[in-house]
CSV table of C-alpha atoms and ligand atoms in Angstrom, one decimal:
chain,number,residue,atom,x,y,z
A,1,UNK,CA,0.0,0.0,0.0
A,2,UNK,CA,1.0,3.6,-0.4
A,3,UNK,CA,0.7,5.0,3.1
A,4,UNK,CA,0.9,8.6,4.3
A,5,UNK,CA,2.0,9.1,7.9
A,6,UNK,CA,1.2,12.5,9.3
A,7,UNK,CA,3.9,13.7,11.8
A,8,UNK,CA,7.5,12.4,12.5
A,9,UNK,CA,7.5,12.1,16.2
A,10,UNK,CA,8.3,8.7,17.8
A,11,UNK,CA,4.8,7.3,16.9
A,12,UNK,CA,5.0,8.3,13.3
A,13,UNK,CA,8.6,7.2,12.9
A,14,UNK,CA,8.0,3.8,14.5
A,15,UNK,CA,5.1,3.1,12.2
A,16,UNK,CA,7.1,4.3,9.2
A,17,UNK,CA,9.9,1.9,10.1
A,18,UNK,CA,7.6,-1.1,10.7
A,19,UNK,CA,5.6,-0.5,7.5
A,20,UNK,CA,8.6,0.1,5.4
A,21,UNK,CA,10.0,-3.2,6.6
A,22,UNK,CA,6.8,-4.8,5.4
A,23,UNK,CA,7.5,-3.3,2.0
A,24,UNK,CA,4.7,-0.7,2.0
A,25,UNK,CA,5.5,2.6,0.3
A,26,UNK,CA,5.5,5.1,3.2
A,27,UNK,CA,5.7,8.8,3.1
A,28,UNK,CA,6.0,10.8,6.4
A,29,UNK,CA,4.9,14.4,6.3
A,30,UNK,CA,6.5,16.6,9.1
A,31,UNK,CA,6.1,20.3,9.5
A,32,UNK,CA,9.3,20.7,11.7
A,33,UNK,CA,12.8,21.1,10.3
A,34,UNK,CA,13.9,17.8,11.8
A,35,UNK,CA,12.1,14.7,12.8
A,36,UNK,CA,11.6,13.7,16.5
A,37,UNK,CA,8.7,15.8,17.7
A,38,UNK,CA,8.7,15.9,21.5
A,39,UNK,CA,11.7,13.6,21.6
A,40,UNK,CA,13.9,16.2,19.9
A,41,UNK,CA,17.2,17.4,21.4
A,42,UNK,CA,19.4,20.5,20.6
A,43,UNK,CA,23.0,21.3,21.3
A,44,UNK,CA,23.6,24.9,22.6
A,45,UNK,CA,27.1,26.1,23.4
A,46,UNK,CA,28.3,22.5,23.8
A,47,UNK,CA,25.4,21.6,26.1
A,48,UNK,CA,22.9,19.0,24.9
A,49,UNK,CA,19.3,19.6,25.8
A,50,UNK,CA,16.0,17.7,25.4
A,51,UNK,CA,13.7,20.4,24.0
A,52,UNK,CA,10.5,19.1,25.8
A,53,UNK,CA,12.1,18.5,29.2
A,54,UNK,CA,14.3,15.7,30.4
A,55,UNK,CA,13.4,12.4,28.8
A,56,UNK,CA,14.4,9.0,30.2
A,57,UNK,CA,14.3,5.7,28.4
A,58,UNK,CA,12.4,3.1,30.4
A,59,UNK,CA,9.4,0.8,30.0
A,60,UNK,CA,7.4,-1.8,31.9
A,61,UNK,CA,7.0,-3.5,28.5
A,62,UNK,CA,10.1,-5.7,27.9
A,63,UNK,CA,9.5,-6.1,24.2
A,64,UNK,CA,9.2,-2.3,23.8
A,65,UNK,CA,12.2,-1.6,26.1
A,66,UNK,CA,14.4,-4.0,24.1
A,67,UNK,CA,13.3,-2.5,20.8
A,68,UNK,CA,14.1,1.0,22.0
A,69,UNK,CA,17.5,0.1,23.3
A,70,UNK,CA,18.3,-1.6,20.0
A,71,UNK,CA,17.4,1.5,18.1
A,72,UNK,CA,19.9,3.6,20.1
A,73,UNK,CA,22.4,0.7,20.4
A,74,UNK,CA,23.1,-1.1,23.6
A,75,UNK,CA,26.7,0.3,23.8
A,76,UNK,CA,25.5,3.8,23.2
A,77,UNK,CA,23.4,4.0,26.4
A,78,UNK,CA,24.2,5.1,30.0
A,79,UNK,CA,22.4,3.2,32.7
A,80,UNK,CA,21.5,5.2,35.8
A,81,UNK,CA,19.9,4.5,39.1
A,82,UNK,CA,16.9,6.9,39.5
A,83,UNK,CA,17.5,9.3,42.3
A,84,UNK,CA,14.5,11.7,42.6
A,85,UNK,CA,13.7,14.1,45.3
A,86,UNK,CA,11.2,16.8,46.3
A,87,UNK,CA,12.6,20.0,47.5
A,88,UNK,CA,10.2,20.4,50.5
A,89,UNK,CA,10.8,23.8,52.1
A,90,UNK,CA,14.3,23.5,53.7
A,91,UNK,CA,15.0,19.8,52.8
A,92,UNK,CA,15.1,17.1,50.2
A,93,UNK,CA,12.4,14.4,50.6
A,94,UNK,CA,12.6,11.1,48.5
A,95,UNK,CA,10.0,10.8,45.7
A,96,UNK,CA,7.2,9.6,45.6
A,97,UNK,CA,6.3,11.8,48.5
A,98,UNK,CA,4.3,9.1,50.4
A,99,UNK,CA,7.5,7.0,50.5
A,100,UNK,CA,9.5,9.9,51.7
A,101,UNK,CA,7.4,11.2,54.7
A,102,UNK,CA,10.0,9.9,57.2
A,103,UNK,CA,12.1,12.9,56.2
A,104,UNK,CA,9.5,15.5,57.1
A,105,UNK,CA,9.1,17.5,60.3
A,106,UNK,CA,7.4,15.5,63.1
A,107,UNK,CA,4.2,17.5,62.7
A,108,UNK,CA,4.0,17.0,58.9
A,109,UNK,CA,4.9,13.3,59.3
A,110,UNK,CA,2.0,13.0,61.8
A,111,UNK,CA,-0.4,14.9,59.4
A,112,UNK,CA,0.4,12.6,56.5
A,113,UNK,CA,0.2,9.3,58.5
A,114,UNK,CA,-3.0,10.1,60.4
A,115,UNK,CA,-4.6,11.6,57.3
A,116,UNK,CA,-3.7,8.6,55.2
A,117,UNK,CA,-5.1,6.2,57.8
A,118,UNK,CA,-8.4,8.2,58.1
A,119,UNK,CA,-8.7,8.2,54.3
A,120,UNK,CA,-8.3,4.4,54.2
A,121,UNK,CA,-11.0,4.1,56.9
A,122,UNK,CA,-13.4,6.3,55.0
A,123,UNK,CA,-12.9,4.3,51.8
A,124,UNK,CA,-13.4,1.1,53.7
A,125,UNK,CA,-16.7,2.4,55.0
A,126,UNK,CA,-17.9,3.2,51.4
A,127,UNK,CA,-16.8,6.8,50.6
A,128,UNK,CA,-17.3,6.9,46.8
A,129,UNK,CA,-14.4,7.7,44.5
A,130,UNK,CA,-14.8,11.4,43.5
A,131,UNK,CA,-14.9,12.6,39.9
A,132,UNK,CA,-12.7,15.7,40.3
A,133,UNK,CA,-9.0,15.5,40.9
A,134,UNK,CA,-8.9,17.7,44.0
A,135,UNK,CA,-11.5,15.6,45.9
A,136,UNK,CA,-9.8,12.5,44.6
A,137,UNK,CA,-6.5,13.5,46.2
A,138,UNK,CA,-8.1,14.0,49.6
A,139,UNK,CA,-10.1,10.7,49.2
A,140,UNK,CA,-7.1,8.7,48.2
A,141,UNK,CA,-4.2,10.3,50.1
A,142,UNK,CA,-5.8,12.1,53.1
A,143,UNK,CA,-5.4,15.7,54.3
A,144,UNK,CA,-1.8,15.6,55.2
A,145,UNK,CA,-0.3,14.3,52.0
A,146,UNK,CA,-2.8,16.5,50.1
A,147,UNK,CA,-1.8,19.7,51.8
A,148,UNK,CA,1.9,19.2,52.2
A,149,UNK,CA,2.6,18.1,48.6
A,150,UNK,CA,-0.1,16.8,46.3
A,151,UNK,CA,-2.2,20.0,46.1
A,152,UNK,CA,0.5,22.6,45.7
A,153,UNK,CA,2.5,20.5,43.3
A,154,UNK,CA,-0.4,19.6,41.1
A,155,UNK,CA,-1.8,23.2,41.1
A,156,UNK,CA,1.7,24.3,39.9
A,157,UNK,CA,2.1,21.8,37.1
A,158,UNK,CA,-1.5,21.8,35.8
A,159,UNK,CA,-2.0,25.6,36.1
A,160,UNK,CA,-5.7,25.3,37.0
A,161,UNK,CA,-8.0,24.7,40.0
A,162,UNK,CA,-7.8,21.0,40.6
A,163,UNK,CA,-11.6,20.7,41.1
A,164,UNK,CA,-11.8,21.5,37.3
A,165,UNK,CA,-9.8,18.4,36.5
A,166,UNK,CA,-11.1,14.9,36.0
A,167,UNK,CA,-9.5,12.2,38.2
A,168,UNK,CA,-9.7,9.1,36.0
A,169,UNK,CA,-6.3,9.7,34.3
A,170,UNK,CA,-4.5,9.1,37.6
A,171,UNK,CA,-5.2,5.4,37.5
A,172,UNK,CA,-2.0,3.6,36.6
A,173,UNK,CA,0.1,6.8,36.9
A,174,UNK,CA,0.1,7.2,40.6
A,175,UNK,CA,1.0,3.8,42.2
A,176,UNK,CA,-1.1,2.5,45.1
A,177,UNK,CA,0.8,3.0,48.3
A,178,UNK,CA,0.0,0.1,50.7
A,179,UNK,CA,-0.8,1.2,54.3
A,180,UNK,CA,2.2,-0.9,55.5
A,181,UNK,CA,4.5,1.2,53.3
A,182,UNK,CA,3.2,4.5,54.6
A,183,UNK,CA,3.6,3.4,58.2
A,184,UNK,CA,7.2,2.1,57.4
A,185,UNK,CA,8.0,5.4,55.6
A,186,UNK,CA,6.6,7.5,58.5
A,187,UNK,CA,8.9,5.8,61.1
A,188,UNK,CA,11.9,6.1,58.7
A,189,UNK,CA,12.1,2.7,57.2
A,190,UNK,CA,13.0,2.7,53.5
A,191,UNK,CA,10.3,1.8,51.0
A,192,UNK,CA,10.4,2.2,47.2
A,193,UNK,CA,7.7,3.5,44.9
A,194,UNK,CA,7.8,3.3,41.1
A,195,UNK,CA,10.0,0.2,41.0
A,196,UNK,CA,9.7,-0.1,37.2
A,197,UNK,CA,11.6,3.2,37.0
A,198,UNK,CA,14.3,2.4,39.6
A,199,UNK,CA,16.9,2.4,36.7
A,200,UNK,CA,16.7,4.1,33.4
A,201,UNK,CA,18.8,4.6,30.3
A,202,UNK,CA,19.8,7.6,28.3
A,203,UNK,CA,21.8,8.0,25.1
A,204,UNK,CA,25.5,8.8,25.6
A,205,UNK,CA,25.4,11.3,22.7
A,206,UNK,CA,22.7,13.4,21.1
A,207,UNK,CA,20.2,13.5,23.9
A,208,UNK,CA,16.9,11.6,23.8
A,209,UNK,CA,16.6,12.4,20.1
A,210,UNK,CA,19.2,9.6,19.5
A,211,UNK,CA,16.2,7.3,20.0
A,212,UNK,CA,14.1,8.8,17.1
A,213,UNK,CA,17.2,9.2,15.0
A,214,UNK,CA,17.8,5.4,15.5
A,215,UNK,CA,14.2,4.6,14.6
A,216,UNK,CA,14.4,6.8,11.5
A,217,UNK,CA,17.8,5.4,10.3
A,218,UNK,CA,17.5,4.3,6.7
A,219,UNK,CA,14.2,6.1,6.2
A,220,UNK,CA,15.8,9.5,5.3
A,221,UNK,CA,14.2,9.6,1.9
A,222,UNK,CA,10.8,8.7,3.3
A,223,UNK,CA,10.6,11.5,5.9
A,224,UNK,CA,9.7,14.9,4.4
A,225,UNK,CA,10.5,17.7,6.9
A,226,UNK,CA,9.2,21.3,6.5
A,227,UNK,CA,6.1,19.7,4.9
A,228,UNK,CA,3.0,20.6,6.9
A,229,UNK,CA,-0.2,18.7,6.2
A,230,UNK,CA,-2.2,21.4,4.4
A,231,UNK,CA,-5.1,19.4,2.9
A,232,UNK,CA,-6.6,16.1,3.5
A,233,UNK,CA,-9.7,14.6,1.9
A,234,UNK,CA,-11.3,11.3,1.0
A,235,UNK,CA,-11.3,10.0,-2.6
A,236,UNK,CA,-13.6,7.1,-2.6
A,237,UNK,CA,-11.9,4.3,-0.6
A,238,UNK,CA,-8.6,6.3,-0.7
A,239,UNK,CA,-7.3,9.6,0.6
A,240,UNK,CA,-5.6,12.7,-0.9
A,241,UNK,CA,-3.0,14.5,1.2
A,242,UNK,CA,-1.5,17.7,0.0
A,243,UNK,CA,-2.7,16.8,-3.5
A,244,UNK,CA,-1.3,13.3,-3.6
A,245,UNK,CA,-3.2,10.0,-3.5
A,246,UNK,CA,-2.7,7.3,-0.8
A,247,UNK,CA,-4.3,4.0,0.1
A,248,UNK,CA,-4.1,4.7,3.8
A,249,UNK,CA,-3.5,7.6,6.1
A,250,UNK,CA,-2.2,7.3,9.7
A,251,UNK,CA,-2.4,10.5,11.7
A,252,UNK,CA,-0.1,11.3,14.6
A,253,UNK,CA,-0.4,15.2,14.6
A,254,UNK,CA,-2.5,16.8,17.2
A,255,UNK,CA,-6.2,16.2,16.6
A,256,UNK,CA,-6.8,19.9,17.1
A,257,UNK,CA,-4.6,20.6,14.1
A,258,UNK,CA,-6.0,17.8,12.0
A,259,UNK,CA,-9.5,19.2,12.4
A,260,UNK,CA,-8.4,22.3,10.5
A,261,UNK,CA,-7.3,20.4,7.4
A,262,UNK,CA,-9.4,17.2,7.2
A,263,UNK,CA,-12.3,18.2,4.9
A,264,UNK,CA,-14.6,15.2,5.4
A,265,UNK,CA,-14.9,15.3,9.2
A,266,UNK,CA,-18.3,15.2,10.9
A,267,UNK,CA,-18.8,18.9,12.0
A,268,UNK,CA,-19.7,18.0,15.5
A,269,UNK,CA,-16.5,16.0,15.9
A,270,UNK,CA,-14.5,18.8,14.3
A,271,UNK,CA,-15.9,21.2,17.0
A,272,UNK,CA,-15.0,18.6,19.7
A,273,UNK,CA,-11.4,18.4,18.4
A,274,UNK,CA,-11.2,22.2,18.6
A,275,UNK,CA,-11.9,22.0,22.3
A,276,UNK,CA,-9.0,19.6,23.0
A,277,UNK,CA,-6.7,22.2,24.5
A,278,UNK,CA,-3.1,21.2,25.4
A,279,UNK,CA,-1.0,22.3,28.4
A,280,UNK,CA,2.3,23.7,27.1
A,281,UNK,CA,5.8,23.5,28.6
A,282,UNK,CA,8.8,25.9,28.5
A,283,UNK,CA,12.0,24.0,29.1
A,284,UNK,CA,15.0,26.1,30.1
A,285,UNK,CA,18.5,24.8,29.6
A,286,UNK,CA,20.8,26.3,32.3
A,287,UNK,CA,24.5,25.5,31.7
A,288,UNK,CA,27.1,26.5,34.4
A,289,UNK,CA,30.8,26.3,35.3
A,290,UNK,CA,31.7,23.9,38.1
A,291,UNK,CA,34.7,22.1,39.4
A,292,UNK,CA,32.6,19.6,41.3
A,293,UNK,CA,29.9,17.6,39.7
A,294,UNK,CA,26.3,18.2,41.0
A,295,UNK,CA,24.7,15.8,43.5
A,296,UNK,CA,24.1,12.4,41.9
A,297,UNK,CA,20.4,13.2,41.4
A,298,UNK,CA,18.2,12.5,38.4
A,299,UNK,CA,15.6,15.3,38.9
A,300,UNK,CA,13.9,17.2,41.7
A,301,UNK,CA,10.4,18.5,42.0
A,302,UNK,CA,9.8,22.1,43.2
A,303,UNK,CA,6.2,22.0,44.4
A,304,UNK,CA,5.8,25.5,45.9
A,305,UNK,CA,5.2,28.9,44.3
A,306,UNK,CA,7.9,30.6,46.4
A,307,UNK,CA,10.5,28.2,44.7
A,308,UNK,CA,9.9,30.0,41.3
A,309,UNK,CA,8.0,29.0,38.2
A,310,UNK,CA,9.7,25.6,37.6
A,311,UNK,CA,7.9,22.5,38.8
A,312,UNK,CA,10.8,20.2,38.0
A,313,UNK,CA,14.5,20.5,37.5
A,314,UNK,CA,16.4,17.7,35.7
A,315,UNK,CA,20.1,17.3,36.5
A,316,UNK,CA,20.7,16.7,32.9
A,317,UNK,CA,24.5,16.4,32.8
A,318,UNK,CA,24.1,13.5,35.2
A,319,UNK,CA,22.2,11.6,32.5
A,320,UNK,CA,25.3,11.4,30.2
A,321,UNK,CA,28.8,12.9,30.7
A,322,UNK,CA,28.5,14.2,27.2
A,323,UNK,CA,25.5,16.4,27.9
A,324,UNK,CA,27.8,19.2,29.1
A,325,UNK,CA,31.4,20.3,28.2
A,326,UNK,CA,34.2,19.4,30.6
A,327,UNK,CA,34.3,21.7,33.7
A,328,UNK,CA,30.5,22.4,33.3
A,329,UNK,CA,27.2,20.9,34.3
A,330,UNK,CA,23.6,21.6,33.3
A,331,UNK,CA,20.0,21.6,34.5
A,332,UNK,CA,16.8,21.7,32.6
A,333,UNK,CA,13.9,23.5,34.3
A,334,UNK,CA,10.4,22.9,33.2
A,335,UNK,CA,7.6,25.5,33.5
A,336,UNK,CA,4.1,24.7,32.3
A,337,UNK,CA,1.7,27.3,30.9
A,338,UNK,CA,-1.6,27.7,29.1
A,339,UNK,CA,-2.3,29.4,25.8
A,340,UNK,CA,0.1,32.4,25.3
A,341,UNK,CA,0.5,33.1,29.0
A,342,UNK,CA,4.3,32.8,29.0
A,343,UNK,CA,6.9,35.0,27.3
A,344,UNK,CA,10.4,33.7,28.1
A,345,UNK,CA,12.2,37.1,27.6
A,346,UNK,CA,15.5,38.0,29.3
A,347,UNK,CA,13.8,39.4,32.4
A,348,UNK,CA,11.8,36.2,32.9
A,349,UNK,CA,14.9,34.0,32.3
A,350,UNK,CA,16.9,36.1,34.8
A,351,UNK,CA,14.2,35.6,37.5
A,352,UNK,CA,14.0,31.9,36.7
A,353,UNK,CA,17.8,31.5,37.3
A,354,UNK,CA,17.5,33.6,40.5
A,355,UNK,CA,14.9,31.2,41.7
A,356,UNK,CA,17.3,28.3,41.1
A,357,UNK,CA,19.9,30.2,43.0
A,358,UNK,CA,17.5,30.7,45.9
A,359,UNK,CA,16.9,26.9,45.9
A,360,UNK,CA,20.7,26.6,46.3
A,361,UNK,CA,21.1,24.7,43.0
A,362,UNK,CA,23.7,27.1,41.5
A,363,UNK,CA,25.5,30.4,41.7
A,364,UNK,CA,24.2,32.9,39.2
A,365,UNK,CA,27.7,34.1,38.5
A,366,UNK,CA,28.7,30.5,37.3
A,367,UNK,CA,25.9,30.4,34.7
A,368,UNK,CA,27.2,30.5,31.1
A,369,UNK,CA,24.2,29.5,29.0
A,370,UNK,CA,20.4,29.9,29.4
A,371,UNK,CA,18.2,28.8,26.5
A,372,UNK,CA,14.4,28.4,26.5
A,373,UNK,CA,12.5,26.0,24.3
A,374,UNK,CA,8.7,26.1,23.9
A,375,UNK,CA,6.5,23.0,23.3
A,376,UNK,CA,2.9,24.0,22.7
A,377,UNK,CA,1.6,20.4,22.9
A,378,UNK,CA,3.1,18.9,26.0
A,379,UNK,CA,0.5,17.6,28.3
A,380,UNK,CA,-3.1,16.4,27.7
A,381,UNK,CA,-5.5,18.8,29.5
A,382,UNK,CA,-7.6,16.5,31.8
A,383,UNK,CA,-10.6,18.8,32.3
A,384,UNK,CA,-13.9,17.4,33.4
A,385,UNK,CA,-15.4,17.3,29.9
A,386,UNK,CA,-12.3,15.6,28.5
A,387,UNK,CA,-13.1,11.8,29.1
A,388,UNK,CA,-16.5,11.9,27.3
A,389,UNK,CA,-15.3,14.3,24.6
A,390,UNK,CA,-12.2,12.2,23.7
A,391,UNK,CA,-14.2,9.0,23.8
A,392,UNK,CA,-16.6,10.4,21.1
A,393,UNK,CA,-13.7,11.7,19.0
A,394,UNK,CA,-11.8,8.4,19.1
A,395,UNK,CA,-14.9,6.4,18.4
A,396,UNK,CA,-15.6,8.5,15.3
A,397,UNK,CA,-12.1,8.1,13.9
A,398,UNK,CA,-11.8,4.4,14.7
A,399,UNK,CA,-14.7,3.6,12.4
A,400,UNK,CA,-13.7,6.3,9.8
A,401,UNK,CA,-10.8,4.4,8.2
A,402,UNK,CA,-8.4,7.2,9.0
A,403,UNK,CA,-6.2,5.8,11.8
A,404,UNK,CA,-5.2,8.2,14.5
A,405,UNK,CA,-2.6,7.4,17.2
A,406,UNK,CA,0.1,9.2,19.3
A,407,UNK,CA,0.2,11.4,22.4
A,408,UNK,CA,-1.9,14.1,20.7
A,409,UNK,CA,-3.0,12.1,17.7
A,410,UNK,CA,-5.2,10.2,20.2
A,411,UNK,CA,-4.8,12.4,23.3
A,412,UNK,CA,-3.4,9.6,25.4
A,413,UNK,CA,-1.2,10.7,28.3
A,414,UNK,CA,1.6,8.4,27.1
A,415,UNK,CA,5.3,8.3,27.3
A,416,UNK,CA,7.4,7.4,24.2
A,417,UNK,CA,7.5,3.7,25.1
A,418,UNK,CA,3.7,3.6,25.3
A,419,UNK,CA,3.5,5.5,21.9
A,420,UNK,CA,5.7,2.7,20.5
A,421,UNK,CA,3.5,0.0,22.0
A,422,UNK,CA,0.5,1.7,20.3
A,423,UNK,CA,2.4,1.9,17.0
A,424,UNK,CA,3.0,-1.9,17.3
A,425,UNK,CA,-0.7,-2.4,17.7
A,426,UNK,CA,-1.6,-0.2,14.7
A,427,UNK,CA,1.0,-2.1,12.7
A,428,UNK,CA,-0.7,-5.4,13.5
A,429,UNK,CA,-4.1,-3.8,12.6
A,430,UNK,CA,-2.6,-2.8,9.2
A,431,UNK,CA,-1.1,-6.3,8.7
A,432,UNK,CA,-4.5,-7.8,9.2
A,433,UNK,CA,-6.1,-5.4,6.8
A,434,UNK,CA,-3.4,-5.9,4.2
A,435,UNK,CA,-3.9,-9.7,4.4
A,436,UNK,CA,-7.7,-9.7,4.2
A,437,UNK,CA,-8.4,-6.6,2.2
A,438,UNK,CA,-11.3,-6.0,4.6
A,439,UNK,CA,-11.2,-2.7,6.5
A,440,UNK,CA,-12.2,-3.1,10.1
A,441,UNK,CA,-12.6,-0.5,12.9
A,442,UNK,CA,-9.4,0.1,14.8
A,443,UNK,CA,-9.6,-1.4,18.3
A,444,UNK,CA,-6.8,-0.2,20.8
B,501,LIG,C1,7.8,17.4,29.8
B,501,LIG,C2,7.7,16.0,29.2
B,501,LIG,C3,8.5,15.0,29.7
B,501,LIG,C4,8.5,13.8,29.1
B,501,LIG,N1,9.3,12.8,29.6
B,501,LIG,C5,9.3,11.6,29.0
B,501,LIG,C6,10.2,10.6,29.4
B,501,LIG,O1,11.0,10.8,30.4
B,501,LIG,N2,10.3,9.4,28.8
B,501,LIG,C7,9.4,9.1,27.7
B,501,LIG,O2,9.5,8.0,27.1
B,501,LIG,N3,8.5,10.0,27.3
B,501,LIG,C8,8.4,11.2,27.9
B,501,LIG,N4,7.6,12.2,27.5
B,501,LIG,C9,6.5,11.8,26.5
B,501,LIG,C10,7.1,11.8,25.0
B,501,LIG,O3,7.7,13.0,24.7
B,501,LIG,C11,5.9,11.6,24.1
B,501,LIG,O4,5.0,10.6,24.5
B,501,LIG,C12,6.2,11.3,22.7
B,501,LIG,O5,7.4,12.0,22.3
B,501,LIG,C13,5.0,11.6,21.8
B,501,LIG,O6,5.3,11.2,20.4
B,501,LIG,P1,4.3,11.4,19.3
B,501,LIG,O7,4.9,11.0,18.0
B,501,LIG,O8,3.0,10.8,19.6
B,501,LIG,O9,3.9,13.0,19.2
B,501,LIG,P2,4.9,14.2,18.8
B,501,LIG,O10,6.2,14.0,19.3
B,501,LIG,O11,4.1,15.4,19.3
B,501,LIG,O12,4.9,14.2,17.3
B,501,LIG,C14,3.9,14.8,16.4
B,501,LIG,C15,4.7,15.4,15.2
B,501,LIG,O13,3.7,16.0,14.4
B,501,LIG,C16,4.2,17.1,13.8
B,501,LIG,N5,3.1,18.0,13.3
B,501,LIG,C17,2.3,18.8,14.0
B,501,LIG,N6,1.4,19.4,13.2
B,501,LIG,C18,1.7,19.0,12.0
B,501,LIG,C19,1.2,19.3,10.7
B,501,LIG,N7,0.2,20.2,10.5
B,501,LIG,N8,1.8,18.8,9.6
B,501,LIG,C20,2.9,17.9,9.7
B,501,LIG,N9,3.4,17.6,10.9
B,501,LIG,C21,2.8,18.2,12.0
B,501,LIG,C22,5.0,17.7,15.0
B,501,LIG,O14,6.0,18.7,14.5
B,501,LIG,C23,5.6,16.5,15.6
B,501,LIG,O15,6.9,16.2,15.1
B,501,LIG,C24,7.6,13.5,28.0
B,501,LIG,C25,6.8,14.5,27.5
B,501,LIG,C26,6.9,15.8,28.1
B,501,LIG,C27,6.0,16.9,27.5
C-alpha cells in the first residue's frame, strides 16, 4: 500500500519503520525542520538539551524496552539508578512523597500518616471515588499528603484549579501505596515506589533524540520535513493528502490541528477536536561552570510557588557525561503554561535563574548558557469534559478508516514507550487489513 503518515514524532517514525520493513510505500509528512517531535534534542554552546524537558528511556513492557534500546544501540546508552527528590521547604524528601514522609518534620509526618489512615478508613466504610482530581487527592491520600505536597505540586504543574480536572487519568500513573509502606515510611524505614523506574537509560550522545534518530535510520528519503499537512480529503476508498493519493493515512499530529485540514470530518467531531486544549511547557537549559559535579540526582520537584515557576529541574549532565562540556554541568527547568500566557524574555529567564539560586542549586555568576524551548503540545489537559469528549472523537475516527494514534493524535497521556507500543498495535491492525483486504474498525 501507499501510506501517508502525518507527523514524524516517535509514533509516526515507529510506524514508518515497521511498515517500510513490510515493503509498504511510506511517506512521512512533518512540519518541523527535523524529525523527532517531543523527543527532539538540541546542542547549545556545547550543552545537549531535550527540547521538551528531560526524557528518560524506560518501559514496563520488555519487548518495547528492548526495541528502544536496540534502536539507540546497547553500547550507546548510559544506565543510571533513578534518584529523585522533592525540595520540600528546607530539605530534600525522597519521591514519591508518600514513600519519603520519614524525612518531614514530626508535625508534617503526623499529618500525613494520620490523614492517610483516616482516608483508608473512609474508603473502607464506602466513601465513593470522587470525579474531580482535588477531591480524589483527599479521598485517596488524606489531608496531610494532600496539603503538604499533592495540592501545591499539582496546582503548579496543571496551572488550573484541581476541582476543574477529571480524576480518572491518575489510574495507573500514581502507584497505590500500601498502608504498610506508609507506616514504614513514617517511622523512617526505606520503601520504594515506582520500582519499574528504579533504573533508566539515556543515550551517551545526542540527547533523547538519539532514539528517534535510530528509529528513522535508513528512512531518510521517506521522511519529508518542512512539509506541513495542508489538505486532506477522502477520494472514494482512498485519501488525498497535499494533492497526492494514498491507500491509507495514519495520523499522529494533534487532533486539534488535524481538524483544521481534514475536509470530510463530521462537523460535531471537528468542533469537539477544537476543544482539545493542550497544556504547554517551556524547558529552560541552564549550563554553568563547576569544578565539582552536581549531587548524583536525576531530577527534583519544586512544588511550591515561592520556589519560582519551575515544577521540575532535571540534573541533565548526570544523564550522560557528554551532555555538558568538561568543567561544566547543566540543568533543565520545566515550566508549564496555558495558551500564550508565557513569554520567556530576558527578564523572565533572569528571574528563573535567580529562583534556582534561591533553591541553592547554583550560583548565578557561574551560569554561562540559558536557553528556553517552547513546546505547545506537552500535556493532555484533563478537564472534566475531556473523558466523554475524547471517547466520542476516538470512536468516530476508529470507524472512519483514518487511523489516528500518538500522544496528541489520540490524546493519550503516554510516554514514548507507550507510543511505540501503540504503534506496534496499529502495525498489527494494518497487517490484518493488508492480508484480508477487509477494512475493520481500529480497536486499541
Ligand atoms: C515534559 C515532558 C517530559 C516527558 N518525559 C518523557 C520521558 O521521560 N520518557 C518518555 O518516554 N517520554 C516522555 N515524554 C513523552 C514523550 O515525549 C511523548 O510521549 C512522545 O514524544 C510523543 O510522540 P508522538 O509521536 O505521539 O507525538 P509528537 O512527538 O508530538 O509528534 C507529532 C509530530 O507531528 C508534527 N506536526 C504537528 N502538526 C503538523 C502538521 N500540521 N503537519 C505535519 N506535521 C505536524 C510535529 O511537529 C511532531 O513532530 C515526556 C513529555 C513531556 C512533554
